[in-house]
Coordinates of C-alpha atoms (C1' of nucleotides) in Angstrom, one line a residue:
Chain F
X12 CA 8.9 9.1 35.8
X13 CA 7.8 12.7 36.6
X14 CA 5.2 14.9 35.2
X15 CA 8.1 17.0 33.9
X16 CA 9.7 14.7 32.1
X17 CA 6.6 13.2 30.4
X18 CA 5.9 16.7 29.4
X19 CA 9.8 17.5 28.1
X20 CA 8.8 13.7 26.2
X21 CA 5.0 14.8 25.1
X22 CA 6.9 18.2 24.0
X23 CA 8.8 16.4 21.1
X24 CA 5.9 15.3 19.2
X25 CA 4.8 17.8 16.2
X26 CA 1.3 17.0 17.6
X27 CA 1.7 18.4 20.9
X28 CA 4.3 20.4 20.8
X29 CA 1.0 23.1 20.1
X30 CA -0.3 22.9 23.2
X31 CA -0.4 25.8 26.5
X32 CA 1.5 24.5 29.4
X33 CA -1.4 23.9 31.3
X34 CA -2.5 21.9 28.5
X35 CA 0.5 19.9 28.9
X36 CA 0.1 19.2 32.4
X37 CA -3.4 17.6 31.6
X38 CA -2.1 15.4 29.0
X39 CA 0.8 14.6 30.9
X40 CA -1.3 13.4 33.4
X41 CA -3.4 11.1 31.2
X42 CA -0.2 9.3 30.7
X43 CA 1.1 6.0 31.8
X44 CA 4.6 4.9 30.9
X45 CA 5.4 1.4 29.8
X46 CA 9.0 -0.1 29.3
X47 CA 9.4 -3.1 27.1
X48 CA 12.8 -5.6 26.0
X49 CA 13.6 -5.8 22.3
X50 CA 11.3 -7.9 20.7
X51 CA 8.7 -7.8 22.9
X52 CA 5.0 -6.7 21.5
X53 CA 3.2 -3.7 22.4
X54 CA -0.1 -4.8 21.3
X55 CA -1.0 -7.5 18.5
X56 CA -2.8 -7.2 15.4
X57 CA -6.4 -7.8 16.1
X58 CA -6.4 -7.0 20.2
X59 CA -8.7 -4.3 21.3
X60 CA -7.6 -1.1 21.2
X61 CA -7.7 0.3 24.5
X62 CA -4.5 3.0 24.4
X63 CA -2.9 5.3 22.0
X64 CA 1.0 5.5 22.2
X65 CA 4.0 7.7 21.3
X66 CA 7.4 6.3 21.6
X67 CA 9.2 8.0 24.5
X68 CA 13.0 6.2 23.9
X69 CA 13.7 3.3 21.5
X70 CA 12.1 2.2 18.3
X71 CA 9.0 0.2 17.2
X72 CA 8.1 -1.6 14.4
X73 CA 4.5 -1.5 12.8
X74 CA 3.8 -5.0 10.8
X75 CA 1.3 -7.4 9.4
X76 CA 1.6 -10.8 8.6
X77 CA 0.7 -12.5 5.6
X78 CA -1.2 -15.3 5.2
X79 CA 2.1 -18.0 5.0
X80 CA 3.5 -16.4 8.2
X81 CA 6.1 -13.8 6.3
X82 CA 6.2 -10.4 7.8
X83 CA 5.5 -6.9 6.4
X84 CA 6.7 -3.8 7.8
X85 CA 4.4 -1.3 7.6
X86 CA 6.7 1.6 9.1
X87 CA 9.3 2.3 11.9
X88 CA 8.3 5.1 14.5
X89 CA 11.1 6.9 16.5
X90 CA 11.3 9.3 19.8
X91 CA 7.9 11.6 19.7
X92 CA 5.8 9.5 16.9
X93 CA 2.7 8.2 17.5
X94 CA 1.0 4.9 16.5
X95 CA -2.2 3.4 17.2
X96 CA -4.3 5.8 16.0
X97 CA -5.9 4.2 13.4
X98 CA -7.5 1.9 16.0
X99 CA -8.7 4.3 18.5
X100 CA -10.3 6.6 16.2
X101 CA -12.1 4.3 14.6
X102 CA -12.8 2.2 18.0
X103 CA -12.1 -1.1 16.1
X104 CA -9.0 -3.9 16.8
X105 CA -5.4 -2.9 15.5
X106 CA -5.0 -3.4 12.2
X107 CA -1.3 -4.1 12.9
X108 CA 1.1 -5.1 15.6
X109 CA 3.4 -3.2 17.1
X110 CA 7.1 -4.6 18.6
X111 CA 9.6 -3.2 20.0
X112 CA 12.9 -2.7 18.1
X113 CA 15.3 -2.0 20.9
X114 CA 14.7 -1.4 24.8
X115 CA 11.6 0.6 24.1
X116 CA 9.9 3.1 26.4
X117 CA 6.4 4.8 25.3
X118 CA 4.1 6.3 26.6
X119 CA -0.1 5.1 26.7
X120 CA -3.1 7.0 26.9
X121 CA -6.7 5.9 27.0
X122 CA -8.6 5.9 24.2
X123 CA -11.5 7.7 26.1
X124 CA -9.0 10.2 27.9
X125 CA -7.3 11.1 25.0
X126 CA -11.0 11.1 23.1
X127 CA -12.1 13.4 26.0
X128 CA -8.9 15.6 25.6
X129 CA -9.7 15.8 22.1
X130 CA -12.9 17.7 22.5
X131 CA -12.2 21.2 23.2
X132 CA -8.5 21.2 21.2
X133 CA -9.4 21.8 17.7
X134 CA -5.8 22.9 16.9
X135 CA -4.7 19.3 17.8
X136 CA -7.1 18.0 16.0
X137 CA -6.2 19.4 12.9
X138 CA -2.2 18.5 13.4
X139 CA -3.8 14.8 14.1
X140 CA -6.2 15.0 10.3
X141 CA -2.3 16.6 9.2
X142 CA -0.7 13.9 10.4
X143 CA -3.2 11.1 9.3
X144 CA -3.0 12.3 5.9
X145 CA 0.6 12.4 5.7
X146 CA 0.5 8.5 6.3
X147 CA -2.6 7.6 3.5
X148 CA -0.2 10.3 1.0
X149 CA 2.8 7.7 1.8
X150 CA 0.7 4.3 2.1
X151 CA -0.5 5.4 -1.9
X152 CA 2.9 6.0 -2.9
X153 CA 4.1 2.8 -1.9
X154 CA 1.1 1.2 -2.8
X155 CA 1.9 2.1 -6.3
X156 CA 5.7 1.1 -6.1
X157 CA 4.6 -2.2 -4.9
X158 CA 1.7 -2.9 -7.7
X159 CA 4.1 -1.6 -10.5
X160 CA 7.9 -1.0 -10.1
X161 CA 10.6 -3.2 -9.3
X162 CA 12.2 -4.3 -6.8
X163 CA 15.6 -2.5 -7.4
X164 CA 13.7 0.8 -7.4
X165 CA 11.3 -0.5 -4.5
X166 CA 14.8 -0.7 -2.3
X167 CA 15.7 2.4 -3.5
X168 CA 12.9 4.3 -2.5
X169 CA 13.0 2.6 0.7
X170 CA 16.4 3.6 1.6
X171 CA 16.0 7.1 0.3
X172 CA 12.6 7.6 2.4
X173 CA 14.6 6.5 5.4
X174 CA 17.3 8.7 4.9
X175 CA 15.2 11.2 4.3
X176 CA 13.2 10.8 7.8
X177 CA 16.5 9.5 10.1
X178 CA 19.6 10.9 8.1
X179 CA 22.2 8.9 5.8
X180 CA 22.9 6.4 8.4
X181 CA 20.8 3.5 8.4
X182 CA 20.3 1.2 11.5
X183 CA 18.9 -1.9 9.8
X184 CA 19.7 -4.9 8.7
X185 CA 19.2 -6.6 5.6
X186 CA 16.2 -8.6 6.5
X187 CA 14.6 -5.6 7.8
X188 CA 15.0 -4.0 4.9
X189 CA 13.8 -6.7 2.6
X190 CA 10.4 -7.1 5.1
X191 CA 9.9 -3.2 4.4
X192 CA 10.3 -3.5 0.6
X193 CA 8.4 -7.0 0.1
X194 CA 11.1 -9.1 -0.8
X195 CA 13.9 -11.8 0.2
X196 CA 16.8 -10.9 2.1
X197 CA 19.0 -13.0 -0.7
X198 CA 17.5 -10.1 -3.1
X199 CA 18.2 -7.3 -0.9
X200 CA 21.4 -8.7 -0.2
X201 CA 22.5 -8.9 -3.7
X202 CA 20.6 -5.4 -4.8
X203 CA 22.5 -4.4 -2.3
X204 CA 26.1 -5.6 -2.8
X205 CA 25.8 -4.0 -6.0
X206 CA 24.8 -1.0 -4.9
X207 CA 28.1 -1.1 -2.5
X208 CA 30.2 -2.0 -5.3
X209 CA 28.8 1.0 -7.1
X210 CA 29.8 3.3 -4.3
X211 CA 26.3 4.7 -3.9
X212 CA 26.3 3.1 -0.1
X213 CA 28.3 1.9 2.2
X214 CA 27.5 -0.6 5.3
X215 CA 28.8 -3.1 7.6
X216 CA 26.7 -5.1 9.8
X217 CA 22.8 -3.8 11.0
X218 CA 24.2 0.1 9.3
X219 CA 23.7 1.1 6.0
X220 CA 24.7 4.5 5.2
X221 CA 23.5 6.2 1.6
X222 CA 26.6 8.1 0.3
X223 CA 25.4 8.7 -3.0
X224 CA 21.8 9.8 -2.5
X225 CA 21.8 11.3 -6.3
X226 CA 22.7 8.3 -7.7
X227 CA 20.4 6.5 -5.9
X228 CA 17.6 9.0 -6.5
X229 CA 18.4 8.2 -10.4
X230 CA 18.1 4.4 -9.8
X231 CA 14.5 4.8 -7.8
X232 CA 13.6 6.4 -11.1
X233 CA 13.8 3.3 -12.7
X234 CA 16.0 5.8 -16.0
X235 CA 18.7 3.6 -16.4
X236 CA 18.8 -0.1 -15.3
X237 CA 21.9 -1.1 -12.7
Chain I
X3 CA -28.7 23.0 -9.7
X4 CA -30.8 24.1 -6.6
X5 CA -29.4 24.5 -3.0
X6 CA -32.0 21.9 -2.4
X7 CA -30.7 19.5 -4.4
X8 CA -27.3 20.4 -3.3
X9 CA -28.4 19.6 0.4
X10 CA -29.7 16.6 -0.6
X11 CA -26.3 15.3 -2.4
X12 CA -24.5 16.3 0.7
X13 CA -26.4 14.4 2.7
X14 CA -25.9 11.2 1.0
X15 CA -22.2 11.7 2.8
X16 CA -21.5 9.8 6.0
X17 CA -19.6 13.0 6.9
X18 CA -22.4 15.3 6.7
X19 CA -25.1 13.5 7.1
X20 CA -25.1 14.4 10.8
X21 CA -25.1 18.0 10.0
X22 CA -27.8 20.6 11.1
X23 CA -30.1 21.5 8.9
X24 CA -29.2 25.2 8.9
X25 CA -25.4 24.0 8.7
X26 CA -26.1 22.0 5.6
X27 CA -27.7 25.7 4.3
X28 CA -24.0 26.9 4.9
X29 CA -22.3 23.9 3.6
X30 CA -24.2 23.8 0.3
X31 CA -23.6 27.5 -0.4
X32 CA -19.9 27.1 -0.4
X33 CA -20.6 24.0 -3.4
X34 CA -20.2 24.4 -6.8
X35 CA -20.9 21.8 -8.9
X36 CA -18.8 20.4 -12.2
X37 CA -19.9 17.7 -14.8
X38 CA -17.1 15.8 -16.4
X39 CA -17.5 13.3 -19.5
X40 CA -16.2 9.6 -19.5
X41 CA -12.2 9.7 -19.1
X42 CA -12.0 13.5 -18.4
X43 CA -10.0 14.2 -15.4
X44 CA -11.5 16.1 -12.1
X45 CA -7.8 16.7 -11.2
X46 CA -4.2 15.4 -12.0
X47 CA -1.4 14.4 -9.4
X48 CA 0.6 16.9 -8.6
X49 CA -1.5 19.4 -9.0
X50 CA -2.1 22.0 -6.6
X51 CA -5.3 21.4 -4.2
X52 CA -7.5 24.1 -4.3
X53 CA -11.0 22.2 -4.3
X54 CA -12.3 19.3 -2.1
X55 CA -14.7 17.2 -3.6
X56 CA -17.3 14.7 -3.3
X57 CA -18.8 12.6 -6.0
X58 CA -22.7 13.8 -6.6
X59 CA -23.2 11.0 -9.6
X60 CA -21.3 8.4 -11.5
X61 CA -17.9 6.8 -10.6
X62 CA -14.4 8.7 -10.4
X63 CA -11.4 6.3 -10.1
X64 CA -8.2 8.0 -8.5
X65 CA -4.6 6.5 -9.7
X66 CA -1.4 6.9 -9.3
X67 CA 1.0 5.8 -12.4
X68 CA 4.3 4.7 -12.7
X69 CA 7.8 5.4 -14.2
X70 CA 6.9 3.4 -17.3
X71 CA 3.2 4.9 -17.2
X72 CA 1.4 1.9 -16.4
X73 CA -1.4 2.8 -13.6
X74 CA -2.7 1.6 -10.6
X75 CA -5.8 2.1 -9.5
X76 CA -6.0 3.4 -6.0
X77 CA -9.8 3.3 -5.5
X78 CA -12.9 4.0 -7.3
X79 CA -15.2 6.4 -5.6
X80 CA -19.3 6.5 -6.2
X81 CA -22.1 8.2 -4.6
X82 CA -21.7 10.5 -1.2
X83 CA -17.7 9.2 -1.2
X84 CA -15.3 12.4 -0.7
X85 CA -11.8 12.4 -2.8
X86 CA -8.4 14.7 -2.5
X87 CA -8.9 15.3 1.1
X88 CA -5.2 14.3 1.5
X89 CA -4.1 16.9 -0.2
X90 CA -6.3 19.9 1.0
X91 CA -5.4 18.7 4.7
X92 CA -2.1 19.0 4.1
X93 CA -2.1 21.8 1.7
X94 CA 0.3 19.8 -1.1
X95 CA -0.1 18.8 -4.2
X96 CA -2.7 15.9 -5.0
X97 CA -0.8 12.6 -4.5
X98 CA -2.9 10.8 -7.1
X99 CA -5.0 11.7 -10.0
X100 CA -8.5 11.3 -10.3
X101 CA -10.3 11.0 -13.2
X102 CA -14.3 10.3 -14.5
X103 CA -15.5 6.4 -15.6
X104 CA -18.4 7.9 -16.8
X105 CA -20.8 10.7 -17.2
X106 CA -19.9 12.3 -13.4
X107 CA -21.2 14.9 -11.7
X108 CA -18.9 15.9 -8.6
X109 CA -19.5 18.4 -5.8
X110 CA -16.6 20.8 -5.2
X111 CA -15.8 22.8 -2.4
X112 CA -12.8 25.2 -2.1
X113 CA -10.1 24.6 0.4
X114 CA -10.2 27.6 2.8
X115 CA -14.5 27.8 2.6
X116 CA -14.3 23.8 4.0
X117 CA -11.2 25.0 6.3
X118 CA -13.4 27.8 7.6
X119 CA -16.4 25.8 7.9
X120 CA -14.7 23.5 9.4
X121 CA -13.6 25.1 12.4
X122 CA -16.6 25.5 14.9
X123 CA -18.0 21.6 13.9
X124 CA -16.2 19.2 15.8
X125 CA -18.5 16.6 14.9
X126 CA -17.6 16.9 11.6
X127 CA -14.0 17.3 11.9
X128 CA -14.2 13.7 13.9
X129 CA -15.7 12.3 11.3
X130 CA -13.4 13.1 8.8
X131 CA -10.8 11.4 10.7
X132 CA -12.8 8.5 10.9
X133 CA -13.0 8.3 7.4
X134 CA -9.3 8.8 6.9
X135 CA -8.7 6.2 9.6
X136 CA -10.4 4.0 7.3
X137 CA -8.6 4.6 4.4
X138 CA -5.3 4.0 5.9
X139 CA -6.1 0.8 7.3
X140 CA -7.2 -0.1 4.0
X141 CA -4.6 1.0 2.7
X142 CA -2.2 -1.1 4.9
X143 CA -4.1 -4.4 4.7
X144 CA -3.4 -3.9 0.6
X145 CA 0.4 -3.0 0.9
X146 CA 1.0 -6.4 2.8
X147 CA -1.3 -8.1 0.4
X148 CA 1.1 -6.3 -2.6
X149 CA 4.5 -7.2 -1.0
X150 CA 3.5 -10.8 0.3
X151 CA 0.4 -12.5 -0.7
X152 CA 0.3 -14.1 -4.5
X153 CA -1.9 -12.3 -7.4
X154 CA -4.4 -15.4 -7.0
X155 CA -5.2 -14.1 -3.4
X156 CA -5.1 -10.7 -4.2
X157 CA -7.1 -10.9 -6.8
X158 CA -9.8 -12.9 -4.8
X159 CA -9.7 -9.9 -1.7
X160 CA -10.0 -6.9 -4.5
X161 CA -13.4 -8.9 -5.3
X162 CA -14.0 -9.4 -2.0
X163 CA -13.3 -5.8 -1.1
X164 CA -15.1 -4.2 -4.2
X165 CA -18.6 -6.8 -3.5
X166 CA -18.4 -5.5 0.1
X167 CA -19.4 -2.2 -0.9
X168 CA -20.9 -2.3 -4.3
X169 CA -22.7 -5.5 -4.2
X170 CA -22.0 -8.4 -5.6
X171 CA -22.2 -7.2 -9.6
X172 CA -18.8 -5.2 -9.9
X173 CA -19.1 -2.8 -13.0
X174 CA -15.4 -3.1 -13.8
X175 CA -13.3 -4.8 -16.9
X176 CA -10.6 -7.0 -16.5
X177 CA -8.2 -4.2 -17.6
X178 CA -9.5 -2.1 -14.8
X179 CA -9.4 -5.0 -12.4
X180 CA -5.6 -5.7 -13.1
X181 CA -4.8 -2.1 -12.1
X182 CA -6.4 -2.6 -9.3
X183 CA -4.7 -5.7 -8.3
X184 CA -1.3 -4.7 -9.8
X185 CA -1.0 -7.2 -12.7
X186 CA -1.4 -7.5 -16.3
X187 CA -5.0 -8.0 -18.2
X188 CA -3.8 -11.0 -19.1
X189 CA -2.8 -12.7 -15.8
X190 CA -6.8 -11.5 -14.6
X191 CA -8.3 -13.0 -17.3
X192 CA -6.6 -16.1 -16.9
X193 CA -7.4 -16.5 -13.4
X194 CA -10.8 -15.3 -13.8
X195 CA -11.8 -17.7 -16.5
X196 CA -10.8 -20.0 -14.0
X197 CA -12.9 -18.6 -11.2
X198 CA -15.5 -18.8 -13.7
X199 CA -15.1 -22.5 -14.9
X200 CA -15.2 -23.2 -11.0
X201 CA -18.5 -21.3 -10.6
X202 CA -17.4 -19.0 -8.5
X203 CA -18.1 -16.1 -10.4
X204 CA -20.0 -15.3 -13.5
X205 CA -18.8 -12.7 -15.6
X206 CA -19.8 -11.0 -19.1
X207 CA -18.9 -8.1 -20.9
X208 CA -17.5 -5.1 -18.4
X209 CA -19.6 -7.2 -15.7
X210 CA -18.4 -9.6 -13.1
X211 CA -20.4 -11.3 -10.1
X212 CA -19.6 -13.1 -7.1
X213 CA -21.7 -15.8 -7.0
X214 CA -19.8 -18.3 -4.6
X215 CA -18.1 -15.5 -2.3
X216 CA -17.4 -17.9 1.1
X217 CA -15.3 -20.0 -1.6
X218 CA -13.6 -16.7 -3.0
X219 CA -12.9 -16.0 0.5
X220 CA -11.0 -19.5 1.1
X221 CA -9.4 -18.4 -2.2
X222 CA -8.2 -15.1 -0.8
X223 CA -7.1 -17.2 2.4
X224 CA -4.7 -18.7 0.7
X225 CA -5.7 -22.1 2.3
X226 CA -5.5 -24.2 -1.0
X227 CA -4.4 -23.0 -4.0
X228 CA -6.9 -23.2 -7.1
Chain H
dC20 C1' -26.1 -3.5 -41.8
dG21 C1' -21.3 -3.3 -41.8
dG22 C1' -17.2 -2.0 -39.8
dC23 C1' -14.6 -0.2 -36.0
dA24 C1' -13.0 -0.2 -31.3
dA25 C1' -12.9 -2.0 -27.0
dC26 C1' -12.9 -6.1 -24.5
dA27 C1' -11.9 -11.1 -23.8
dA28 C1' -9.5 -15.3 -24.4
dT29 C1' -5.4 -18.2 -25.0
dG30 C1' -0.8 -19.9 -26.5
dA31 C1' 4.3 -19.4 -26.6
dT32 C1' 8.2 -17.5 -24.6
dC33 C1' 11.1 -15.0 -21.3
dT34 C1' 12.8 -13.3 -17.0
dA35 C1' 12.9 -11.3 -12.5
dT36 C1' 12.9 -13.0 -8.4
dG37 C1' 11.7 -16.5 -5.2
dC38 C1' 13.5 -20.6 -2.8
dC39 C1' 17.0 -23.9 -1.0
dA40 C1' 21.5 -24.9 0.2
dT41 C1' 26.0 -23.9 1.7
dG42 C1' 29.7 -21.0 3.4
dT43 C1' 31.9 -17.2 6.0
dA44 C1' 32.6 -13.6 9.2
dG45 C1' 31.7 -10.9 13.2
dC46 C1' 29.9 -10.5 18.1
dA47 C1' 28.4 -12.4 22.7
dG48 C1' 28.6 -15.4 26.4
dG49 C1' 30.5 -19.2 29.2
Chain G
dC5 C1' 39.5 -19.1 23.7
dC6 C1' 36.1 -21.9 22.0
dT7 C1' 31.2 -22.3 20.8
dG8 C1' 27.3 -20.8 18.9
dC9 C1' 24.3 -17.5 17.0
dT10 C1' 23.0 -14.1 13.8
dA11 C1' 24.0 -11.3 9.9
dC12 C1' 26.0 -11.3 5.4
dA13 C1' 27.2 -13.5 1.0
dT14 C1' 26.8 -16.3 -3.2
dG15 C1' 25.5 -20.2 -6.3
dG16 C1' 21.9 -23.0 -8.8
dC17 C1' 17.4 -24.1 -9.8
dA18 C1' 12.4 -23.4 -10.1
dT19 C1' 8.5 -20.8 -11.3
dA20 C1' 4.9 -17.2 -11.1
dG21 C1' 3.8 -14.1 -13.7
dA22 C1' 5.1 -10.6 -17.4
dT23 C1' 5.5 -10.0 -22.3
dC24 C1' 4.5 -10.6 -27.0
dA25 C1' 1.5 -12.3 -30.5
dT26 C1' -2.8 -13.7 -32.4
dT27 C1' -7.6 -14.5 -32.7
dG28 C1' -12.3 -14.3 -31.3
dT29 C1' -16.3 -11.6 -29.5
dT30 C1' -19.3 -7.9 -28.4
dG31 C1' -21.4 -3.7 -28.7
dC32 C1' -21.8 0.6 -30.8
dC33 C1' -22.3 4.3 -34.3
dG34 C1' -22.7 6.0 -38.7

DNA sequence: CGGCAACAATGATCTATGCCATGTAGCAGG
DNA sequence: CCTGCTACATGGCATAGATCATTGTTGCCG
């Protein structure tokens, strides 16, 4: 891969899309590109952290496992997203593990390189702190939703916060979307089929796609039961 | 209150504590300081930010509710801790309110004067994202807890988690306890009248302490059930 | 000292959702 | 075209934990 093209790829991320050109180059030069298969891991809860990433093609998953072995999903990360940060910045093991969705392609950049970049770019600091926040804002919300609503509104805040960050079309499948809410695929299944019958979405297999997001907006209110 | 006193509350901060001593001067001119009684509130979600502030004396808890009003506590923050930096980062509303446990004497700082102060201390700046890095993988750990572990182990790691930083006598009541955990009063007190009968804590009014915390930790393992 | 308010304890239901089991349909590869 | 795999679907049962109700306990304030 070229310098130009990990600089068009660097260029996509709110993060860096700041910087001078000759800025670019640097970073761009910091870079190393891996490719990964679908389901392969791009680092493991609890490993060292020796890189930070940004998805270049493809999308990741961010999870944890609990203690019996069922997965969580933390959050999905598309084209220009970072992850890993949490682990550099505070110099201690992942906290999560990261696997690859699809054919996956990010990018990697030394924790002490990208520490070192990091010294003199105040302005990319700040979009880092912005970003960083922006996660601990939407860990709290759901962190409330999961200590005190339901699991019919828990799904529909779920889809409506990924229709609101990748559009009305939805490329997950049930089980995904049951390991992102904290539930059962049975339950997401029949939430769900309901929700179909109802109109507010419409899916066939791995898609989902909200066509109702009002309706569906009322539901995550928890207002009226289904 | 004198700026010397002031300095000396901002030191107790991780954050500042490696500040200058002529940058502390600065720092603690841009304070003001607010006392708040037992169950007053420092701020209320949605609100907008407009101060950043750090807890001088007492305990401020900061929760989020939910659609039928029950809350859930999303941390309790003593001595030297910083709270609402979310929001003044990202220049939104406060995701969560925050309100006093008892007598509580906060520091407050206004959002542009910490922007501004901000800008020439890197040092600083890092830290603050250490801190945030901390918070979210807290945060992280607790939302796979919430979606996957049972309330017997959660329980057992909010004990954990609150002894690791306050010691193993937790000023908290079972009320305050369930909102952390994300269950009814009821459920806590039956499991902690168990933990009690077991010996592994000891427990009166308002007052709870780990006294067998490598057997709360199997508990919080989930290795065998109680 | 007495009475009120907050906390703690416990029993009796109820129910949302987990868990197991079984079946079908679509897609992929030999 | 068959075979097998994965996603989707649905029923029945089990149960953790919520909810409702009552009672006891502690500390506080007038």
């Amino acid at each position: 891969m070229t310098l130009d093209e990990r600089i068009a790829l660097l260029g996509q991320s709110i993060t860096f899309s700041s910087l001078t050109e000759e800025e670019m180059v640097e970073l761009a030069g910091l870079c190393r590109i891996r490719s990964l298969n679908a389901g392969e891991y791009v680092f493991m809860e609890g490993e060292e952290p020796d890189w930070l990433y940004m998805v270049a093609e493809g999308r990741v998953k961010v999870l944890k496992h609990s203690s019996q072995g069922k997965e969580f999903i933390i959050s999905f990360f598309g084209p220009g997203e970072m992850f890993g940060e949490v682990a550099i910045f505070q110099n201690r093991p992942y906290p999560a593990s990261a696997q690859a969705v699809s054919e996956l392609k990010v990018i990697a950049i030394k924790r002490d390189d990208f520490h070192t970049f990091l010294r003199n770019r105040p302005e990319t600091v700040f979009r880092m702190i912005h970003v960083l926040s922006g996660r601990l804002r939407d860990a709290q919300v759901r962190l409330r939703d999961l200590a005190a609503e339901r699991v019919e509104q828990r799904l529909a805040r779920v889809l409506i916060m990924l229709a609101s960050r990748l559009g009305p079309v939805l490329p997950f499948t049930r089980q995904e979307i049951a390991d992102m809410v904290g539930t059962t695929p049975e339950t997401t299944i029949r939430l769900m089929s309901k929700l179909k019958e109802a109109g507010i979405i419409a899916s066939s297999r791995g898609r989902t796609e909200i066509v109702d997001e009002a309706r569906l907006r009322e539901l995550s209110e928890g207002l009226q039961p289904m």
